Coordinates of C-alpha atoms in Angstrom, one line a residue:
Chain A
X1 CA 0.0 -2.2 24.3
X2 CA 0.4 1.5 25.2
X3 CA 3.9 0.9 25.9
X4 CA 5.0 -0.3 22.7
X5 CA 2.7 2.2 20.6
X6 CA 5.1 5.0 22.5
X7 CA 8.2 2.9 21.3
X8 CA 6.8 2.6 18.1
X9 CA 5.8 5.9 17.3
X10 CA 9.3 6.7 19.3
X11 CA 11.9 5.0 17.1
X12 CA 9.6 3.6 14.0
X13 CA 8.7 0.3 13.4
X14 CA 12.4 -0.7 12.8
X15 CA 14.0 0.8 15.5
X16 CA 11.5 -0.2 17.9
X17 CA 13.1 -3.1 20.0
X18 CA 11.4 -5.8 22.1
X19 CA 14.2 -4.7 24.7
X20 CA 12.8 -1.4 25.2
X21 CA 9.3 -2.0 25.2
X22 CA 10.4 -4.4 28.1
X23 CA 12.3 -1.2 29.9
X24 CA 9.3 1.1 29.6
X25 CA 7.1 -1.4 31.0
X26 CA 9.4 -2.4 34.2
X27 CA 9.3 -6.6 32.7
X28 CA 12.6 -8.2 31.9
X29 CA 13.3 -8.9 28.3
X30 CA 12.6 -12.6 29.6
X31 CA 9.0 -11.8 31.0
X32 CA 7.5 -9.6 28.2
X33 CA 8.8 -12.2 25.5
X34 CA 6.5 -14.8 27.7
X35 CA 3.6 -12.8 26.4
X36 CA 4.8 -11.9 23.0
X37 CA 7.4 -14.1 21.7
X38 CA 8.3 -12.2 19.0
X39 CA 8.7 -8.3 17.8
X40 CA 6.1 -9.1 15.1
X41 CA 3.7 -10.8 17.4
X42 CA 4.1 -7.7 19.4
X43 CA 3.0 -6.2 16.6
X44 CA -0.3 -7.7 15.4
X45 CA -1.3 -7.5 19.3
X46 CA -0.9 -3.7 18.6
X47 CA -2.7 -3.6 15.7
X48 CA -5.4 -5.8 16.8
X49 CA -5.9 -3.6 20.0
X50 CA -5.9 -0.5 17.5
X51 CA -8.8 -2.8 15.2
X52 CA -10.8 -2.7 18.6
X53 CA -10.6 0.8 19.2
X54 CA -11.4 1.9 15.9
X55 CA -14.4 -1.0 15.4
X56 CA -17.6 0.8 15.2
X57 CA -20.8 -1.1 16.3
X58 CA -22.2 -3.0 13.0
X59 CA -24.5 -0.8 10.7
X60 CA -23.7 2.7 12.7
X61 CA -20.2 3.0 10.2
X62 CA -21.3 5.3 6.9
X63 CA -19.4 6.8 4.3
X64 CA -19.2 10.3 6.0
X65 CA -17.6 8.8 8.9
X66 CA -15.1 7.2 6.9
X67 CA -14.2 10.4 5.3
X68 CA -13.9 11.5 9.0
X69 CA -11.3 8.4 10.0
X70 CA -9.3 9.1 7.0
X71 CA -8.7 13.0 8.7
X72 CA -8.5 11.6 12.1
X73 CA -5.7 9.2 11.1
X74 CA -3.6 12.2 9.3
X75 CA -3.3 13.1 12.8
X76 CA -1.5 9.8 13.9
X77 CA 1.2 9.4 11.7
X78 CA 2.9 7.1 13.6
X79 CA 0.4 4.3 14.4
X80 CA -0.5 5.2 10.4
X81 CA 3.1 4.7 9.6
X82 CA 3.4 1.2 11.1
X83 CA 0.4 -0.2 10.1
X84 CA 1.8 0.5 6.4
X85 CA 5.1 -0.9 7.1
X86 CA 3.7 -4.3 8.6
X87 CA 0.9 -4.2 5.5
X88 CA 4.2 -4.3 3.2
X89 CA 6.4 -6.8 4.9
X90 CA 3.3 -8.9 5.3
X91 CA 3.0 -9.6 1.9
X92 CA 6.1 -11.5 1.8
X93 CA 6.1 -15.5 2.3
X94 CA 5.7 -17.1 5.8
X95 CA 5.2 -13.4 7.4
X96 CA 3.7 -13.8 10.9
X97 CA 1.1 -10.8 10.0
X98 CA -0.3 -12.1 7.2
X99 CA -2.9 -14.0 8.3
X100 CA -3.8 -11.3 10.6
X101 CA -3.9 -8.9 7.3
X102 CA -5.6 -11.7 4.5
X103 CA -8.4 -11.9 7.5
X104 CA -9.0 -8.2 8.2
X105 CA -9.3 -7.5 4.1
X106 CA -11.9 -10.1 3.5
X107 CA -13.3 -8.9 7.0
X108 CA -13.0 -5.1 5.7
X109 CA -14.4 -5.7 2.2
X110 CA -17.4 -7.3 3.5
X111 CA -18.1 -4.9 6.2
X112 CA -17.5 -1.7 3.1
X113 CA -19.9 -3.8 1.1
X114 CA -22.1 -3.3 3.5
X115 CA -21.8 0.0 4.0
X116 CA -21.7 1.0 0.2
X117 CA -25.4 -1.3 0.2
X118 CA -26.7 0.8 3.1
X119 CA -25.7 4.2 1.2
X120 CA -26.6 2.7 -2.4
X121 CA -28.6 -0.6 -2.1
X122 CA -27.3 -2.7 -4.9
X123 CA -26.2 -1.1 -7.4
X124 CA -23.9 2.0 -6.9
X125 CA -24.8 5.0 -9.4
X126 CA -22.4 4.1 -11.6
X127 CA -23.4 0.5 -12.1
X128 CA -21.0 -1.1 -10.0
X129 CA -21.9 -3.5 -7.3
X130 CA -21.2 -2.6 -3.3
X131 CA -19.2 -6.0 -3.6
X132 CA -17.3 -4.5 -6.7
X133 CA -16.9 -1.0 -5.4
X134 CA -15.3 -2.2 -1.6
X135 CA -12.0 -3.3 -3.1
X136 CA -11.5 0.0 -4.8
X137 CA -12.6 1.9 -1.6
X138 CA -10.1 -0.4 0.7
X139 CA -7.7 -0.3 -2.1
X140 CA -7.5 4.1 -1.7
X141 CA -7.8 4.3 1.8
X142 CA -4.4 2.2 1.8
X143 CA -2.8 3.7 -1.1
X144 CA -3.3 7.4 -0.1
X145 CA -2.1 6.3 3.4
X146 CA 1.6 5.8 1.5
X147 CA 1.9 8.9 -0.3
X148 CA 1.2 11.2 2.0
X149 CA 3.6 9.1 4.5
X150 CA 6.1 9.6 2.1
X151 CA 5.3 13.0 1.3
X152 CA 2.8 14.8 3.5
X153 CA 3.3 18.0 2.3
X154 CA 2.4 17.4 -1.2
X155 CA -0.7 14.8 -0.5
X156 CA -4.0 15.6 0.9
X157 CA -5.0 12.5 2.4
X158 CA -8.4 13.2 3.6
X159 CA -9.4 15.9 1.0
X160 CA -8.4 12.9 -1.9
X161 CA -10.0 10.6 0.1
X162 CA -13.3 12.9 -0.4
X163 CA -12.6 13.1 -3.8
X164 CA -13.0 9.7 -3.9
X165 CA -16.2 9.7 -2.6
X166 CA -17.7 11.7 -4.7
X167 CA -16.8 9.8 -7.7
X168 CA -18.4 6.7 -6.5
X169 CA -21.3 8.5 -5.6
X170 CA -21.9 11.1 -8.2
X171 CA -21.3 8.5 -11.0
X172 CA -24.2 8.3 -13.4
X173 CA -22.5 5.8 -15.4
Chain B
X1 CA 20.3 -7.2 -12.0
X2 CA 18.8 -10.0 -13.0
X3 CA 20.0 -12.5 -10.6
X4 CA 19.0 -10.2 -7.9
X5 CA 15.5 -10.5 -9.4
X6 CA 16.1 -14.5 -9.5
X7 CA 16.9 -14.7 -5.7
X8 CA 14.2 -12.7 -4.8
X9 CA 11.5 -14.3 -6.9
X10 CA 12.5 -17.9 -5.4
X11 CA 13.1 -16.7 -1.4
X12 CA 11.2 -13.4 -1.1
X13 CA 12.4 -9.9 0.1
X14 CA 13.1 -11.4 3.5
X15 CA 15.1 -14.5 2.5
X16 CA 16.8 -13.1 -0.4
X17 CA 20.8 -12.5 1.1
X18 CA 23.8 -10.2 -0.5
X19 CA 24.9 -13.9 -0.2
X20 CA 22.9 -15.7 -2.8
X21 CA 22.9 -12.9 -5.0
X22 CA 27.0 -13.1 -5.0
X23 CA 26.9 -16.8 -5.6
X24 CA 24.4 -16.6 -8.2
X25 CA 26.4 -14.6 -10.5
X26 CA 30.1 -15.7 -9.4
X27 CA 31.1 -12.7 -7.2
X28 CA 32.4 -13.2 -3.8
X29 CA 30.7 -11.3 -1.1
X30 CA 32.9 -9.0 -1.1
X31 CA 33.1 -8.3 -4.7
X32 CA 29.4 -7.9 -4.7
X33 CA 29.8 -5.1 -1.9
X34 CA 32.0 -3.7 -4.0
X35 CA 28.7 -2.4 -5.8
X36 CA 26.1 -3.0 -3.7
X37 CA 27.3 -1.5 0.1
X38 CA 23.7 -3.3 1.4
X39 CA 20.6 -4.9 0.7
X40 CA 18.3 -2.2 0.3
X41 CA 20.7 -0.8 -2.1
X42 CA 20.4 -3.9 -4.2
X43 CA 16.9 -3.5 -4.4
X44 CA 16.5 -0.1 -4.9
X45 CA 19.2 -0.3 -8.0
X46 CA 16.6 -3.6 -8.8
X47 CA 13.5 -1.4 -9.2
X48 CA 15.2 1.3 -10.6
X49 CA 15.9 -1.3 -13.8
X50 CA 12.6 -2.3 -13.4
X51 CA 11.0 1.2 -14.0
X52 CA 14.0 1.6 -17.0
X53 CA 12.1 -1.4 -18.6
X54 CA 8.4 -0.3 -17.7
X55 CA 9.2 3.3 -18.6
X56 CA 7.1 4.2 -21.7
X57 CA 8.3 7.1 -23.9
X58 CA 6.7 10.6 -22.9
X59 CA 3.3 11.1 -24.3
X60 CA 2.7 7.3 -25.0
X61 CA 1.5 6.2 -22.2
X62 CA -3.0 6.1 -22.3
X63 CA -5.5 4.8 -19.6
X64 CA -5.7 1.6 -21.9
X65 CA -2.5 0.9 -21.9
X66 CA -2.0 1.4 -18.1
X67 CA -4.8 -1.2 -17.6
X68 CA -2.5 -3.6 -19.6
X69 CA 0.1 -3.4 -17.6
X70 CA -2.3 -4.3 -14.2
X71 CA -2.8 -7.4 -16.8
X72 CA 0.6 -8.2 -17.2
X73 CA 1.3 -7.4 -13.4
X74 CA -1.3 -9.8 -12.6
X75 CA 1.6 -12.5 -14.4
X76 CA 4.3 -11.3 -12.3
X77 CA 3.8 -12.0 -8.2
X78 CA 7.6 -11.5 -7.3
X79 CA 8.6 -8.3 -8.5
X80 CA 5.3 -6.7 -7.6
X81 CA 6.0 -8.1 -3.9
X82 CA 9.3 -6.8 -3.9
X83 CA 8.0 -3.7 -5.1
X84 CA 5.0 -4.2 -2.2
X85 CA 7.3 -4.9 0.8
X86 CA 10.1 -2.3 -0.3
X87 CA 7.1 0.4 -0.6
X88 CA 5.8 -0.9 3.2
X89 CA 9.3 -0.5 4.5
X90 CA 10.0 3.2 2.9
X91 CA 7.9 4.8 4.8
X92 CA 9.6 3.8 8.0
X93 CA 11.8 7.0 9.4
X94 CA 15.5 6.9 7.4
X95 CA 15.2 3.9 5.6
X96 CA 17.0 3.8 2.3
X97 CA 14.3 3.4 -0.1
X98 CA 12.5 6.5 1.3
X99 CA 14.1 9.0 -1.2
X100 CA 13.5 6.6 -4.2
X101 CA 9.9 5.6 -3.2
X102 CA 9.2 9.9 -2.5
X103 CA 11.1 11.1 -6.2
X104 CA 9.4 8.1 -7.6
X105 CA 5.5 9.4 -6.3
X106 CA 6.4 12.8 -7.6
X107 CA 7.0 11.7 -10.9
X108 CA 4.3 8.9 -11.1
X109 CA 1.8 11.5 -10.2
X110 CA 2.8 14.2 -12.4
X111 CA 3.1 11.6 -15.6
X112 CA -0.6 10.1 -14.4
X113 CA -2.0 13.7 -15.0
X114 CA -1.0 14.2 -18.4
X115 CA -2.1 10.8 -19.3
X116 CA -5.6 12.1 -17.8
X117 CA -5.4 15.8 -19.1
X118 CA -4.7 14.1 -22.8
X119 CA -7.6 11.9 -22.4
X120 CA -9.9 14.4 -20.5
X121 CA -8.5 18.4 -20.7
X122 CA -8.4 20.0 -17.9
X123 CA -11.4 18.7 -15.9
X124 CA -12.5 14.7 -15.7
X125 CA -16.1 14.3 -16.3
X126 CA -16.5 14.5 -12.5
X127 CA -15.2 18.0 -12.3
X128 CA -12.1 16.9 -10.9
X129 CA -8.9 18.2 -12.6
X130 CA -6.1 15.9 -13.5
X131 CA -4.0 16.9 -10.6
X132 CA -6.5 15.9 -8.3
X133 CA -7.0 12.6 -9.6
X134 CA -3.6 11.4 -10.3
X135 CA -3.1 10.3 -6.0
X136 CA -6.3 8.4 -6.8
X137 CA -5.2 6.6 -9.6
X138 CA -2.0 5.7 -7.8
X139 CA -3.4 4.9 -4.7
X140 CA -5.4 2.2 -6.6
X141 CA -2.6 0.2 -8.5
X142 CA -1.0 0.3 -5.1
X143 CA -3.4 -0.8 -2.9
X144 CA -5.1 -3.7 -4.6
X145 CA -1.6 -4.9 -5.2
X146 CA -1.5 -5.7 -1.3
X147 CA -5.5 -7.2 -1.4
X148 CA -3.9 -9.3 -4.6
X149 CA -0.7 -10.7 -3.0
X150 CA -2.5 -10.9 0.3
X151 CA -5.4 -12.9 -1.1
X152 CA -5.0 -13.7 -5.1
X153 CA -8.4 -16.3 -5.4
X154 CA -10.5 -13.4 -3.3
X155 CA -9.0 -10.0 -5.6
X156 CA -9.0 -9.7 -9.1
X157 CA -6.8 -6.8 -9.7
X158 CA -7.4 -6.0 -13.4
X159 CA -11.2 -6.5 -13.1
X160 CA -11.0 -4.2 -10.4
X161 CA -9.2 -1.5 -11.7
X162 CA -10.7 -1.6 -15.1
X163 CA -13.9 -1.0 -12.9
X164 CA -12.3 2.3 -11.3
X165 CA -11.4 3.6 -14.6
X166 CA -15.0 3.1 -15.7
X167 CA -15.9 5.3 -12.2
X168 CA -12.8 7.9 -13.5
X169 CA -14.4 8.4 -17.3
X170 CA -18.2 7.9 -17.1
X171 CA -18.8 10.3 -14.2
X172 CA -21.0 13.4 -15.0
X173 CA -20.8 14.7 -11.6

C-alpha cells in the first residue's frame, strides 16, 4: 500500500503504473498482479487502507474535527488528488470503483447524519434535517476538494470549508 | 459536436472512441484527427459547446434560475457524467482538460458572486460576502452531481440544493 501511495503521489494517478509499483516493491509484475489484478483494484485497496486510517471510532467524530481533516488533507495533495480522480472516473458505467464509492456515500451520509444529530438533535437551526443537511456537507467537502486541486492558490479549502459550517449552524431559518 | 455527445451518451467517457465518433458522422479516422488531434480534445471542444449553450447573457442569470438548471440537469445523466469524469481526471498532473476545468472555476466563481451580490449586496445574510460564498455554491452543484450519478434513487439533487440555498438566504448569522 505504501508503495503505490509513493508511485501515486510520484507520477499521478495516470502515470502511476502497476510495473513500477512492482519495482519499488522488489515483486515481479507477475506476482504483485496476483494480489491486485488490476491498476484500479490497486487502487480501491489504497483508498480503502486510507478509509481505515482516517476512520474515527463511532460517536468520537464532531464537526470541529471535520473542519480539522479538511486542513489536514490540504496538506496531502497527492492522496487528495487521486481520491478525486478515481471519484470522477467512477462515475462512469461498469467502473471497478464504483461500488466501492456508491458504498462509502451512503456509509458517509449516514455516519454525517449522525454527527449533525449529535451537534443539533433533529432539526438543524435552520430547519433542515441531519439526514437532509449530510448530503450538502458530503457534497462541499468533495467539491472544494476540486477547486483548490485545480487552483490552490486562489481556493481556501479549509477556511471555506469553515464557512460552511457556520452557515449550517448559525442558520436561524 | 453533437455526435460526440451521441457516442458518449450511449458508451460513456471510457467506451466512447475517436473511432465511433468518425463513423458516426462519415469522417474517416483520419479526417476526424484532422480536428480533433485526441480524445480529451474532443471532449473538452464538447463542453466548451455545452457551456456556449448553457451560457446565460451577463446579468440574467438569478439563484432561481440556477436551481432550474439542477432541474433540468437532473434530465440529462450523460453529459453531466462526461462533465463528472472529465472534472475527476483534470486534476491529475498535465492532463489536457486541466487549463479548461482551472479558466472555467475562475469564471464560474466570479459570475456566481454577482448573481449573489445582486440578490444580497455585499454581505449574505450570514455575513459572508459574495466572494466567499461563490466556492460554496460551486462546490455544491459539483459534488452532489457525483452522490446523484453514483446513487440516483438515494440523492435527490434539486431537493438538495434548493435546501442549500434556503441555508445561503435565510441565515441571520
Amino acid at each position: 500500500m505504501r508503495a503505490a501511495l509513493e508511485v501515486i503521489a510520484e507520477r499521478g494517478y495516470r502515470g502511476a503504473s502497476l510495473a513500477a509499483v512492482a519495482e519499488r516493491v522488489g515483486l515481479t509484475q507477475q506476482g504483485l498482479l496476483h494480489h491486485f489484478p488490476t491498476k484500479e483494484a490497486l487502487l480501491v485497496a489504497v483508498l480503502r487502507d486510507r478509509d481505515r486510517w482516517d476512520a474515527m471510532p463511532a460517536g468520537r467524530l464532531r464537526l470541529d474535527l471535520l473542519a480539522s481533516l479538511v486542513e489536514y488533507n490540504a496538506m496531502r495533495p497527492a492522496i487528495i488528488q487521486t481520491f478525486s480522480a478515481l471519484l470522477g472516473e467512477s462515475v462512469t458505467e461498469g467502473h471497478p470503483a464504483r461500488a466501492y464509492f456508491t458504498e462509502r456515500y451512503t456509509g458517509v451520509r449516514a455516519a454525517l447524519a449522525e454527527v449533525l444529530r449529535a451537534e443539533y438533535g433533529d432539526r438543524l437551526p435552520s430547519g433542515l434535517t441531519p439526514e437532509r443537511a449530510a448530503p450538502l456537507l458530503v457534497a462541499v467537502l468533495d467539491g472544494l476538494q476540486y477547486q483548490w486541486l485545480l487552483d490552490p492558490e486562489s481556493v481556501d479549502m479549509a477556511s471555506a470549508f469553515r464557512d460552511f459550517l457556520t452557515l449550517l449552524g448559525e442558520n436561524t431559518g
